[in-house]
PDB file of C-alpha atoms in Angstrom:
ATOM      1  CA  UNK A   1      -4.972  22.518  11.906  1.00  0.00           C
ATOM      2  CA  UNK A   2      -7.441  20.729  14.197  1.00  0.00           C
ATOM      3  CA  UNK A   3      -9.984  20.704  11.394  1.00  0.00           C
ATOM      4  CA  UNK A   4      -7.979  18.511   9.077  1.00  0.00           C
ATOM      5  CA  UNK A   5      -7.117  15.698  11.445  1.00  0.00           C
ATOM      6  CA  UNK A   6      -9.132  13.505   9.096  1.00  0.00           C
ATOM      7  CA  UNK A   7      -6.347  13.659   6.525  1.00  0.00           C
ATOM      8  CA  UNK A   8      -4.131  11.903   9.043  1.00  0.00           C
ATOM      9  CA  UNK A   9      -2.575   8.700   7.825  1.00  0.00           C
ATOM     10  CA  UNK A  10      -2.280   9.140   4.089  1.00  0.00           C
ATOM     11  CA  UNK A  11       1.416   9.939   3.935  1.00  0.00           C
ATOM     12  CA  UNK A  12       1.934   6.219   4.310  1.00  0.00           C
ATOM     13  CA  UNK A  13       0.624   5.660   0.786  1.00  0.00           C
ATOM     14  CA  UNK A  14       3.851   7.146  -0.528  1.00  0.00           C
ATOM     15  CA  UNK A  15       6.108   4.980   1.599  1.00  0.00           C
ATOM     16  CA  UNK A  16       5.402   1.798  -0.304  1.00  0.00           C
ATOM     17  CA  UNK A  17       8.039   0.179  -2.472  1.00  0.00           C
ATOM     18  CA  UNK A  18       7.118  -2.292  -5.186  1.00  0.00           C
ATOM     19  CA  UNK A  19       8.113  -5.238  -3.017  1.00  0.00           C
ATOM     20  CA  UNK A  20       6.042  -4.115  -0.075  1.00  0.00           C
ATOM     21  CA  UNK A  21       3.040  -2.745  -1.921  1.00  0.00           C
ATOM     22  CA  UNK A  22       0.923  -5.777  -1.071  1.00  0.00           C
ATOM     23  CA  UNK A  23       0.866  -4.537   2.502  1.00  0.00           C
ATOM     24  CA  UNK A  24      -1.039  -1.407   1.597  1.00  0.00           C
ATOM     25  CA  UNK A  25      -4.416  -3.021   1.044  1.00  0.00           C
ATOM     26  CA  UNK A  26      -5.585  -2.409   4.610  1.00  0.00           C
ATOM     27  CA  UNK A  27      -4.581   1.252   4.652  1.00  0.00           C
ATOM     28  CA  UNK A  28      -7.831   3.134   4.264  1.00  0.00           C
ATOM     29  CA  UNK A  29     -11.141   1.520   5.132  1.00  0.00           C
ATOM     30  CA  UNK A  30     -10.402   0.023   8.522  1.00  0.00           C
ATOM     31  CA  UNK A  31      -8.593   3.125   9.727  1.00  0.00           C
ATOM     32  CA  UNK A  32     -11.089   5.720   8.595  1.00  0.00           C
ATOM     33  CA  UNK A  33     -12.951   5.929  11.898  1.00  0.00           C
ATOM     34  CA  UNK A  34      -9.656   6.030  13.764  1.00  0.00           C
ATOM     35  CA  UNK A  35      -8.604   9.111  11.818  1.00  0.00           C
ATOM     36  CA  UNK A  36     -11.649  11.083  12.807  1.00  0.00           C
ATOM     37  CA  UNK A  37     -10.302  11.429  16.349  1.00  0.00           C
ATOM     38  CA  UNK A  38     -10.737  14.948  17.599  1.00  0.00           C
ATOM     39  CA  UNK A  39      -7.335  16.597  17.486  1.00  0.00           C
ATOM     40  CA  UNK A  40      -8.244  18.908  20.374  1.00  0.00           C
ATOM     41  CA  UNK A  41      -8.345  15.978  22.802  1.00  0.00           C
ATOM     42  CA  UNK A  42      -4.550  15.693  22.575  1.00  0.00           C
ATOM     43  CA  UNK A  43      -1.982  17.997  24.220  1.00  0.00           C
ATOM     44  CA  UNK A  44       0.187  18.218  21.085  1.00  0.00           C
ATOM     45  CA  UNK A  45       0.384  17.186  17.445  1.00  0.00           C
ATOM     46  CA  UNK A  46       2.913  14.372  18.176  1.00  0.00           C
ATOM     47  CA  UNK A  47       0.595  12.997  20.887  1.00  0.00           C
ATOM     48  CA  UNK A  48      -2.265  12.942  18.372  1.00  0.00           C
ATOM     49  CA  UNK A  49      -0.107  11.370  15.665  1.00  0.00           C
ATOM     50  CA  UNK A  50       1.139   8.597  17.975  1.00  0.00           C
ATOM     51  CA  UNK A  51      -2.458   7.746  18.922  1.00  0.00           C
ATOM     52  CA  UNK A  52      -3.474   6.868  15.335  1.00  0.00           C
ATOM     53  CA  UNK A  53      -3.877   3.155  14.647  1.00  0.00           C
ATOM     54  CA  UNK A  54      -0.759   1.944  12.848  1.00  0.00           C
ATOM     55  CA  UNK A  55       1.513   4.511  14.526  1.00  0.00           C
ATOM     56  CA  UNK A  56       2.080   2.535  17.731  1.00  0.00           C
ATOM     57  CA  UNK A  57       5.801   2.079  16.988  1.00  0.00           C
ATOM     58  CA  UNK A  58       6.429   5.843  17.137  1.00  0.00           C
ATOM     59  CA  UNK A  59       7.326   7.584  20.376  1.00  0.00           C
ATOM     60  CA  UNK A  60       6.467  11.207  21.127  1.00  0.00           C
ATOM     61  CA  UNK A  61       9.312  13.508  20.143  1.00  0.00           C
ATOM     62  CA  UNK A  62       9.665  16.369  22.616  1.00  0.00           C
ATOM     63  CA  UNK A  63       8.915  19.827  21.285  1.00  0.00           C
ATOM     64  CA  UNK A  64      12.239  21.288  22.399  1.00  0.00           C
ATOM     65  CA  UNK A  65      13.966  18.716  20.160  1.00  0.00           C
ATOM     66  CA  UNK A  66      11.731  19.629  17.192  1.00  0.00           C
ATOM     67  CA  UNK A  67      12.284  23.389  17.524  1.00  0.00           C
ATOM     68  CA  UNK A  68      16.096  23.097  17.740  1.00  0.00           C
ATOM     69  CA  UNK A  69      17.233  23.893  14.203  1.00  0.00           C
ATOM     70  CA  UNK A  70      20.445  21.879  14.729  1.00  0.00           C
ATOM     71  CA  UNK A  71      18.330  18.687  14.815  1.00  0.00           C
ATOM     72  CA  UNK A  72      16.554  19.600  11.568  1.00  0.00           C
ATOM     73  CA  UNK A  73      19.666  20.111   9.468  1.00  0.00           C
ATOM     74  CA  UNK A  74      19.111  19.029   5.852  1.00  0.00           C
ATOM     75  CA  UNK A  75      15.420  18.200   6.245  1.00  0.00           C
ATOM     76  CA  UNK A  76      14.007  21.290   4.509  1.00  0.00           C
ATOM     77  CA  UNK A  77      15.077  19.935   1.105  1.00  0.00           C
ATOM     78  CA  UNK A  78      13.384  16.570   1.746  1.00  0.00           C
ATOM     79  CA  UNK A  79       9.951  17.829   2.800  1.00  0.00           C
ATOM     80  CA  UNK A  80       7.588  19.864   0.604  1.00  0.00           C
ATOM     81  CA  UNK A  81       5.912  22.851   2.341  1.00  0.00           C
ATOM     82  CA  UNK A  82       8.559  22.504   5.059  1.00  0.00           C
ATOM     83  CA  UNK A  83       7.792  25.725   6.973  1.00  0.00           C
ATOM     84  CA  UNK A  84       4.086  24.924   7.141  1.00  0.00           C
ATOM     85  CA  UNK A  85       4.813  21.339   8.189  1.00  0.00           C
ATOM     86  CA  UNK A  86       7.126  22.454  10.995  1.00  0.00           C
ATOM     87  CA  UNK A  87       4.469  24.877  12.148  1.00  0.00           C
ATOM     88  CA  UNK A  88       1.965  22.029  12.441  1.00  0.00           C
ATOM     89  CA  UNK A  89       4.374  19.889  14.496  1.00  0.00           C
ATOM     90  CA  UNK A  90       5.100  22.633  16.997  1.00  0.00           C
ATOM     91  CA  UNK A  91       1.463  23.787  17.231  1.00  0.00           C
ATOM     92  CA  UNK A  92       2.880  27.183  16.367  1.00  0.00           C
ATOM     93  CA  UNK A  93       1.234  29.771  14.226  1.00  0.00           C
ATOM     94  CA  UNK A  94       4.277  31.511  12.785  1.00  0.00           C
ATOM     95  CA  UNK A  95       3.286  30.788   9.197  1.00  0.00           C
ATOM     96  CA  UNK A  96      -0.213  29.344   9.274  1.00  0.00           C
ATOM     97  CA  UNK A  97      -2.005  32.158  11.079  1.00  0.00           C
ATOM     98  CA  UNK A  98      -1.179  34.604   8.301  1.00  0.00           C
ATOM     99  CA  UNK A  99      -2.611  32.522   5.480  1.00  0.00           C
ATOM    100  CA  UNK A 100      -5.882  30.848   4.603  1.00  0.00           C
ATOM    101  CA  UNK A 101      -5.316  27.432   3.033  1.00  0.00           C
ATOM    102  CA  UNK A 102      -7.759  25.511   0.852  1.00  0.00           C
ATOM    103  CA  UNK A 103      -8.808  22.032   1.959  1.00  0.00           C
ATOM    104  CA  UNK A 104      -6.420  20.549  -0.615  1.00  0.00           C
ATOM    105  CA  UNK A 105      -3.510  22.632   0.662  1.00  0.00           C
ATOM    106  CA  UNK A 106      -4.360  21.731   4.255  1.00  0.00           C
ATOM    107  CA  UNK A 107      -4.224  18.040   3.346  1.00  0.00           C
ATOM    108  CA  UNK A 108      -0.837  18.555   1.678  1.00  0.00           C
ATOM    109  CA  UNK A 109       0.508  20.374   4.724  1.00  0.00           C
ATOM    110  CA  UNK A 110      -0.757  17.599   7.003  1.00  0.00           C
ATOM    111  CA  UNK A 111       0.927  14.981   4.818  1.00  0.00           C
ATOM    112  CA  UNK A 112       4.200  16.928   4.835  1.00  0.00           C
ATOM    113  CA  UNK A 113       3.950  17.265   8.619  1.00  0.00           C
ATOM    114  CA  UNK A 114       3.770  13.483   8.936  1.00  0.00           C
ATOM    115  CA  UNK A 115       6.787  12.986   6.659  1.00  0.00           C
ATOM    116  CA  UNK A 116       8.754  15.618   8.590  1.00  0.00           C
ATOM    117  CA  UNK A 117       7.798  14.046  11.913  1.00  0.00           C
ATOM    118  CA  UNK A 118       8.936  10.634  10.667  1.00  0.00           C
ATOM    119  CA  UNK A 119      12.321  11.955   9.569  1.00  0.00           C
ATOM    120  CA  UNK A 120      12.808  13.838  12.856  1.00  0.00           C
ATOM    121  CA  UNK A 121      11.710  10.697  14.738  1.00  0.00           C
ATOM    122  CA  UNK A 122      14.452   8.612  13.060  1.00  0.00           C
ATOM    123  CA  UNK A 123      17.044  11.087  14.419  1.00  0.00           C
ATOM    124  CA  UNK A 124      15.438  11.460  17.838  1.00  0.00           C
ATOM    125  CA  UNK A 125      15.333   7.733  18.662  1.00  0.00           C
ATOM    126  CA  UNK A 126      19.121   7.426  18.403  1.00  0.00           C
ATOM    127  CA  UNK A 127      19.611  10.153  21.048  1.00  0.00           C
ATOM    128  CA  UNK A 128      19.785   9.316  24.766  1.00  0.00           C
ATOM    129  CA  UNK A 129      16.348  10.846  25.434  1.00  0.00           C
ATOM    130  CA  UNK A 130      14.780   9.129  22.454  1.00  0.00           C
ATOM    131  CA  UNK A 131      16.202   5.764  23.452  1.00  0.00           C
ATOM    132  CA  UNK A 132      14.817   6.047  26.969  1.00  0.00           C
ATOM    133  CA  UNK A 133      11.359   6.640  25.453  1.00  0.00           C
ATOM    134  CA  UNK A 134      11.761   3.636  23.163  1.00  0.00           C
ATOM    135  CA  UNK A 135      12.996   1.597  26.136  1.00  0.00           C
ATOM    136  CA  UNK A 136       9.630   2.130  27.858  1.00  0.00           C
ATOM    137  CA  UNK A 137       7.854   0.954  24.708  1.00  0.00           C
ATOM    138  CA  UNK A 138      10.180  -2.069  24.366  1.00  0.00           C
ATOM    139  CA  UNK A 139       9.518  -3.087  27.977  1.00  0.00           C
ATOM    140  CA  UNK A 140       5.767  -2.757  27.350  1.00  0.00           C
ATOM    141  CA  UNK A 141       6.166  -4.952  24.234  1.00  0.00           C
ATOM    142  CA  UNK A 142       4.644  -2.194  22.070  1.00  0.00           C
ATOM    143  CA  UNK A 143       6.613  -3.408  19.048  1.00  0.00           C
ATOM    144  CA  UNK A 144       5.393  -6.987  19.288  1.00  0.00           C
ATOM    145  CA  UNK A 145       7.197 -10.291  19.746  1.00  0.00           C
ATOM    146  CA  UNK A 146       9.289 -12.436  17.423  1.00  0.00           C
ATOM    147  CA  UNK A 147       7.014 -14.852  15.507  1.00  0.00           C
ATOM    148  CA  UNK A 148       9.730 -17.556  15.535  1.00  0.00           C
ATOM    149  CA  UNK A 149       8.736 -20.389  17.887  1.00  0.00           C
ATOM    150  CA  UNK A 150      12.284 -20.967  19.189  1.00  0.00           C
ATOM    151  CA  UNK A 151      12.559 -17.318  20.277  1.00  0.00           C
ATOM    152  CA  UNK A 152       9.920 -17.866  22.985  1.00  0.00           C
ATOM    153  CA  UNK A 153       8.117 -14.555  22.583  1.00  0.00           C
ATOM    154  CA  UNK A 154      11.251 -12.381  22.520  1.00  0.00           C
ATOM    155  CA  UNK A 155      10.206  -8.681  22.271  1.00  0.00           C
ATOM    156  CA  UNK A 156      11.308  -7.063  18.992  1.00  0.00           C
ATOM    157  CA  UNK A 157      12.487  -3.602  17.925  1.00  0.00           C
ATOM    158  CA  UNK A 158      11.451  -1.618  14.830  1.00  0.00           C
ATOM    159  CA  UNK A 159      14.026  -1.265  12.057  1.00  0.00           C
ATOM    160  CA  UNK A 160      14.234   0.243   8.586  1.00  0.00           C
ATOM    161  CA  UNK A 161      15.814  -1.690   5.726  1.00  0.00           C
ATOM    162  CA  UNK A 162      16.935   1.677   4.328  1.00  0.00           C
ATOM    163  CA  UNK A 163      17.517   5.195   5.642  1.00  0.00           C
ATOM    164  CA  UNK A 164      16.016   6.611   2.460  1.00  0.00           C
ATOM    165  CA  UNK A 165      12.291   7.391   2.308  1.00  0.00           C
ATOM    166  CA  UNK A 166       9.897   5.247   0.269  1.00  0.00           C
ATOM    167  CA  UNK A 167      12.277   2.301  -0.130  1.00  0.00           C
ATOM    168  CA  UNK A 168      10.470  -0.144   2.161  1.00  0.00           C
ATOM    169  CA  UNK A 169       8.135  -0.350   5.120  1.00  0.00           C
ATOM    170  CA  UNK A 170       9.117  -0.791   8.769  1.00  0.00           C
ATOM    171  CA  UNK A 171      10.207  -4.287   9.846  1.00  0.00           C
ATOM    172  CA  UNK A 172      10.859  -5.875  13.258  1.00  0.00           C
ATOM    173  CA  UNK A 173      14.315  -6.968  14.400  1.00  0.00           C
ATOM    174  CA  UNK A 174      14.554  -9.819  16.907  1.00  0.00           C
ATOM    175  CA  UNK A 175      17.520  -9.477  19.297  1.00  0.00           C
ATOM    176  CA  UNK A 176      17.484 -13.240  19.908  1.00  0.00           C
ATOM    177  CA  UNK A 177      17.652 -14.762  16.422  1.00  0.00           C
ATOM    178  CA  UNK A 178      18.939 -11.501  14.902  1.00  0.00           C
ATOM    179  CA  UNK A 179      16.591 -11.764  11.950  1.00  0.00           C
ATOM    180  CA  UNK A 180      13.935  -9.371  10.618  1.00  0.00           C
ATOM    181  CA  UNK A 181      10.198  -9.926  10.205  1.00  0.00           C
ATOM    182  CA  UNK A 182       7.093  -8.189   8.889  1.00  0.00           C
ATOM    183  CA  UNK A 183       5.025  -6.675  11.725  1.00  0.00           C
ATOM    184  CA  UNK A 184       2.032  -8.844  12.602  1.00  0.00           C
ATOM    185  CA  UNK A 185      -0.566  -6.093  12.178  1.00  0.00           C
ATOM    186  CA  UNK A 186      -1.457  -4.940   8.681  1.00  0.00           C
ATOM    187  CA  UNK A 187      -1.923  -1.455  10.160  1.00  0.00           C
ATOM    188  CA  UNK A 188       1.874  -1.100  10.193  1.00  0.00           C
ATOM    189  CA  UNK A 189       2.099  -1.998   6.511  1.00  0.00           C
ATOM    190  CA  UNK A 190       2.116   1.644   5.423  1.00  0.00           C
ATOM    191  CA  UNK A 191       4.740   2.954   7.857  1.00  0.00           C
ATOM    192  CA  UNK A 192       7.988   3.976   6.163  1.00  0.00           C
ATOM    193  CA  UNK A 193      11.049   2.145   7.486  1.00  0.00           C
ATOM    194  CA  UNK A 194      13.133   5.316   7.098  1.00  0.00           C
ATOM    195  CA  UNK A 195      11.206   6.786  10.068  1.00  0.00           C
ATOM    196  CA  UNK A 196      13.108   4.293  12.267  1.00  0.00           C
ATOM    197  CA  UNK A 197      16.285   3.841  10.244  1.00  0.00           C
ATOM    198  CA  UNK A 198      18.832   1.058   9.901  1.00  0.00           C
ATOM    199  CA  UNK A 199      20.845   1.954  13.026  1.00  0.00           C
ATOM    200  CA  UNK A 200      18.265   2.191  15.814  1.00  0.00           C
ATOM    201  CA  UNK A 201      17.814  -1.390  17.156  1.00  0.00           C
ATOM    202  CA  UNK A 202      21.545  -2.131  17.092  1.00  0.00           C
ATOM    203  CA  UNK A 203      22.559   1.085  18.830  1.00  0.00           C
ATOM    204  CA  UNK A 204      19.708   0.530  21.304  1.00  0.00           C
ATOM    205  CA  UNK A 205      21.068  -2.917  22.250  1.00  0.00           C
ATOM    206  CA  UNK A 206      24.613  -1.514  22.549  1.00  0.00           C
ATOM    207  CA  UNK A 207      23.229   1.167  24.870  1.00  0.00           C
ATOM    208  CA  UNK A 208      21.243  -1.322  26.968  1.00  0.00           C
ATOM    209  CA  UNK A 209      23.404  -4.497  26.724  1.00  0.00           C
ATOM    210  CA  UNK A 210      21.476  -6.277  29.479  1.00  0.00           C
ATOM    211  CA  UNK A 211      18.487  -6.472  27.100  1.00  0.00           C
ATOM    212  CA  UNK A 212      20.442  -8.431  24.498  1.00  0.00           C
ATOM    213  CA  UNK A 213      20.058 -12.209  24.869  1.00  0.00           C
ATOM    214  CA  UNK A 214      23.385 -13.941  25.541  1.00  0.00           C
ATOM    215  CA  UNK A 215      24.414 -15.172  22.082  1.00  0.00           C
ATOM    216  CA  UNK A 216      26.651 -17.878  23.550  1.00  0.00           C
ATOM    217  CA  UNK A 217      23.802 -19.280  25.620  1.00  0.00           C
ATOM    218  CA  UNK A 218      21.394 -19.140  22.680  1.00  0.00           C
ATOM    219  CA  UNK A 219      23.918 -21.081  20.557  1.00  0.00           C
ATOM    220  CA  UNK A 220      24.571 -23.621  23.319  1.00  0.00           C
ATOM    221  CA  UNK A 221      20.855 -24.290  23.572  1.00  0.00           C
ATOM    222  CA  UNK A 222      20.991 -25.026  19.825  1.00  0.00           C
ATOM    223  CA  UNK A 223      17.447 -23.856  19.466  1.00  0.00           C
ATOM    224  CA  UNK A 224      16.771 -24.476  15.846  1.00  0.00           C
ATOM    225  CA  UNK A 225      13.985 -26.630  14.503  1.00  0.00           C
ATOM    226  CA  UNK A 226      14.970 -30.170  13.460  1.00  0.00           C
ATOM    227  CA  UNK A 227      12.837 -31.764  10.703  1.00  0.00           C
ATOM    228  CA  UNK A 228      11.970 -35.419  11.422  1.00  0.00           C
ATOM    229  CA  UNK A 229      10.176 -38.166   9.519  1.00  0.00           C
ATOM    230  CA  UNK A 230       8.521 -40.792  11.766  1.00  0.00           C
ATOM    231  CA  UNK A 231      10.642 -39.486  14.639  1.00  0.00           C
ATOM    232  CA  UNK A 232      13.969 -39.786  12.792  1.00  0.00           C
ATOM    233  CA  UNK A 233      16.177 -36.857  11.786  1.00  0.00           C
ATOM    234  CA  UNK A 234      16.445 -36.551   8.022  1.00  0.00           C
ATOM    235  CA  UNK A 235      19.885 -37.386   6.631  1.00  0.00           C
ATOM    236  CA  UNK A 236      21.374 -34.696   4.348  1.00  0.00           C
ATOM    237  CA  UNK A 237      21.846 -37.496   1.787  1.00  0.00           C
ATOM    238  CA  UNK A 238      18.101 -38.144   1.680  1.00  0.00           C
ATOM    239  CA  UNK A 239      17.425 -34.824  -0.013  1.00  0.00           C
ATOM    240  CA  UNK A 240      20.368 -34.951  -2.420  1.00  0.00           C
ATOM    241  CA  UNK A 241      19.435 -38.394  -3.726  1.00  0.00           C
ATOM    242  CA  UNK A 242      15.675 -37.892  -3.932  1.00  0.00           C
ATOM    243  CA  UNK A 243      15.460 -37.679  -7.711  1.00  0.00           C
ATOM    244  CA  UNK A 244      17.903 -40.449  -8.606  1.00  0.00           C
ATOM    245  CA  UNK A 245      15.347 -43.207  -8.961  1.00  0.00           C
ATOM    246  CA  UNK A 246      13.286 -41.435 -11.584  1.00  0.00           C
TER     247      UNK A 246
END
């Protein structure tokens, strides 16, 4: 499958919901060169996949997790060409070595492999091993920082708004203000939120409680923006009575 690395990132096109479709505009052109990376430079398919621009939020799922059928329960019905896709992920040749695929079929298999990897990834990152890998990425700020000024550059965690594929794209959860944001880079605009799931950031912060900002302290600091006009706070009455004179 080294030859069709160029078909890399297109599974993202299917992950767009209506509400998020505006994010897809940057999907192809800017990433084309990135996708021509030589697959053979990487030790495994997951390593190659995680190196593609836009896939920085993913961690590498270990092969022994991928080959354990217990972890794959129920996925065969969600992924077309499942056996081929699994073969690609494990760099195996159980199925692929016996068949010659057309370029179109190869592209389909590659796309299915990316969907399968995403669904496995969502399960892996809520295991102890998966969380320790995501912890390294969190500490390195790989997921970016909260854009809210009062959060002072708090590192974020990826989250899905749904556990079902193709509902919406990945968002960022801020442990400080406990709100969600669009990732800053348009390259993440095609990544399906279901590949991270709704549970991950919250279970992560329960597992590593020292990383969660002290809610009491945050509240005591009362760090919310206060609108002022000529240095004076605006009275709530000012807004309610604005139209009365007209």
